[in-house]
Amino acid sequence: QLQASGGGSVQAGDSLRLVCTASRGTISSHDMAWFRQAPGKEREFVAAITWKGVNRYHAHSVRGRFNISRDNNLGTLSLQMNSLKPEDTAVYFCAAGSIRDDKYDYWGQGTQVTVSS
């Protein structure tokens, strides 16, 4: 139900914008989040946004560089990633669920982001 796109291979300091699309009902009725998983590491939280877009949360490691946003009318979730670092290299997943319950029922297939130094 969720499909992430926008990944790619870039140099350190570059920017990428990830987009997650889904049916309008899925996007507009759930909190949304981005997670990432690097090779050999556990999946980690990147950012989340409440269903109306009022509150946003970013992991400390990306704060000030990444920004999560959503457009419920278009049924899209975005992650603007600036000043990318090699340690940002991972597969990025979008998810829909509940921030309060820390439970996400719907997941996208992931998009690869590779940052070279």
PDB file of C-alpha atoms in Angstrom, residues 51-107:
ATOM      1  CA  TRP A  51      -1.716  12.705  10.805  1.00  0.00           C
ATOM      2  CA  LYS A  52      -2.670  16.369  10.469  1.00  0.00           C
ATOM      3  CA  GLY A  53       0.945  17.389  10.115  1.00  0.00           C
ATOM      4  CA  VAL A  54       0.920  19.488  13.269  1.00  0.00           C
ATOM      5  CA  ASN A  55       3.748  17.734  15.101  1.00  0.00           C
ATOM      6  CA  ARG A  56       7.014  16.496  13.639  1.00  0.00           C
ATOM      7  CA  TYR A  57       9.761  14.473  15.252  1.00  0.00           C
ATOM      8  CA  HIS A  58      13.276  13.865  13.981  1.00  0.00           C
ATOM      9  CA  ALA A  59      15.991  11.584  15.273  1.00  0.00           C
ATOM     10  CA  HIS A  60      18.908  13.416  16.837  1.00  0.00           C
ATOM     11  CA  SER A  61      21.244  12.146  14.127  1.00  0.00           C
ATOM     12  CA  VAL A  62      19.276  13.894  11.366  1.00  0.00           C
ATOM     13  CA  ARG A  63      17.873  16.916  13.176  1.00  0.00           C
ATOM     14  CA  GLY A  64      18.609  20.121  11.314  1.00  0.00           C
ATOM     15  CA  ARG A  65      19.417  18.240   8.104  1.00  0.00           C
ATOM     16  CA  PHE A  66      16.261  16.244   7.349  1.00  0.00           C
ATOM     17  CA  ASN A  67      12.686  17.456   7.270  1.00  0.00           C
ATOM     18  CA  ILE A  68       9.558  15.313   7.148  1.00  0.00           C
ATOM     19  CA  SER A  69       6.392  16.647   5.563  1.00  0.00           C
ATOM     20  CA  ARG A  70       3.112  15.376   4.206  1.00  0.00           C
ATOM     21  CA  ASP A  71       0.343  16.323   1.809  1.00  0.00           C
ATOM     22  CA  ASN A  72      -2.853  14.506   2.720  1.00  0.00           C
ATOM     23  CA  ASN A  73      -4.655  15.788  -0.348  1.00  0.00           C
ATOM     24  CA  LEU A  74      -2.082  14.280  -2.659  1.00  0.00           C
ATOM     25  CA  GLY A  75      -1.541  11.219  -0.481  1.00  0.00           C
ATOM     26  CA  THR A  76       2.183  11.763  -0.140  1.00  0.00           C
ATOM     27  CA  LEU A  77       4.791  11.742   2.588  1.00  0.00           C
ATOM     28  CA  SER A  78       8.177  13.329   1.952  1.00  0.00           C
ATOM     29  CA  LEU A  79      11.598  13.391   3.545  1.00  0.00           C
ATOM     30  CA  GLN A  80      13.891  16.208   2.450  1.00  0.00           C
ATOM     31  CA  MET A  81      17.452  15.180   3.201  1.00  0.00           C
ATOM     32  CA  ASN A  82      20.150  17.832   3.098  1.00  0.00           C
ATOM     33  CA  SER A  83      23.852  17.771   3.939  1.00  0.00           C
ATOM     34  CA  LEU A  84      23.926  14.015   3.525  1.00  0.00           C
ATOM     35  CA  LYS A  85      26.687  12.060   5.224  1.00  0.00           C
ATOM     36  CA  PRO A  86      28.109   8.605   4.469  1.00  0.00           C
ATOM     37  CA  GLU A  87      26.507   7.373   7.700  1.00  0.00           C
ATOM     38  CA  ASP A  88      23.105   8.167   6.192  1.00  0.00           C
ATOM     39  CA  THR A  89      23.603   5.295   3.766  1.00  0.00           C
ATOM     40  CA  ALA A  90      20.731   2.855   4.269  1.00  0.00           C
ATOM     41  CA  VAL A  91      17.496   1.545   2.864  1.00  0.00           C
ATOM     42  CA  TYR A  92      14.773   4.003   3.813  1.00  0.00           C
ATOM     43  CA  PHE A  93      11.239   2.836   4.555  1.00  0.00           C
ATOM     44  CA  CYS A  94       8.031   4.771   4.984  1.00  0.00           C
ATOM     45  CA  ALA A  95       5.436   3.542   7.421  1.00  0.00           C
ATOM     46  CA  ALA A  96       1.916   4.393   8.538  1.00  0.00           C
ATOM     47  CA  GLY A  97       0.574   3.858  12.039  1.00  0.00           C
ATOM     48  CA  SER A  98       0.548   5.495  15.466  1.00  0.00           C
ATOM     49  CA  ILE A  99       3.320   7.617  16.936  1.00  0.00           C
ATOM     50  CA  ARG A 100       1.728   7.410  20.379  1.00  0.00           C
ATOM     51  CA  ASP A 101       1.652   3.607  20.323  1.00  0.00           C
ATOM     52  CA  ASP A 102       4.941   3.363  18.426  1.00  0.00           C
ATOM     53  CA  LYS A 103       3.235   0.862  16.159  1.00  0.00           C
ATOM     54  CA  TYR A 104       3.246   0.970  12.394  1.00  0.00           C
ATOM     55  CA  ASP A 105       0.932  -1.357  10.502  1.00  0.00           C
ATOM     56  CA  TYR A 106       1.778  -0.439   6.930  1.00  0.00           C
ATOM     57  CA  TRP A 107       5.233  -0.395   5.381  1.00  0.00           C
TER      58      TRP A 107
END
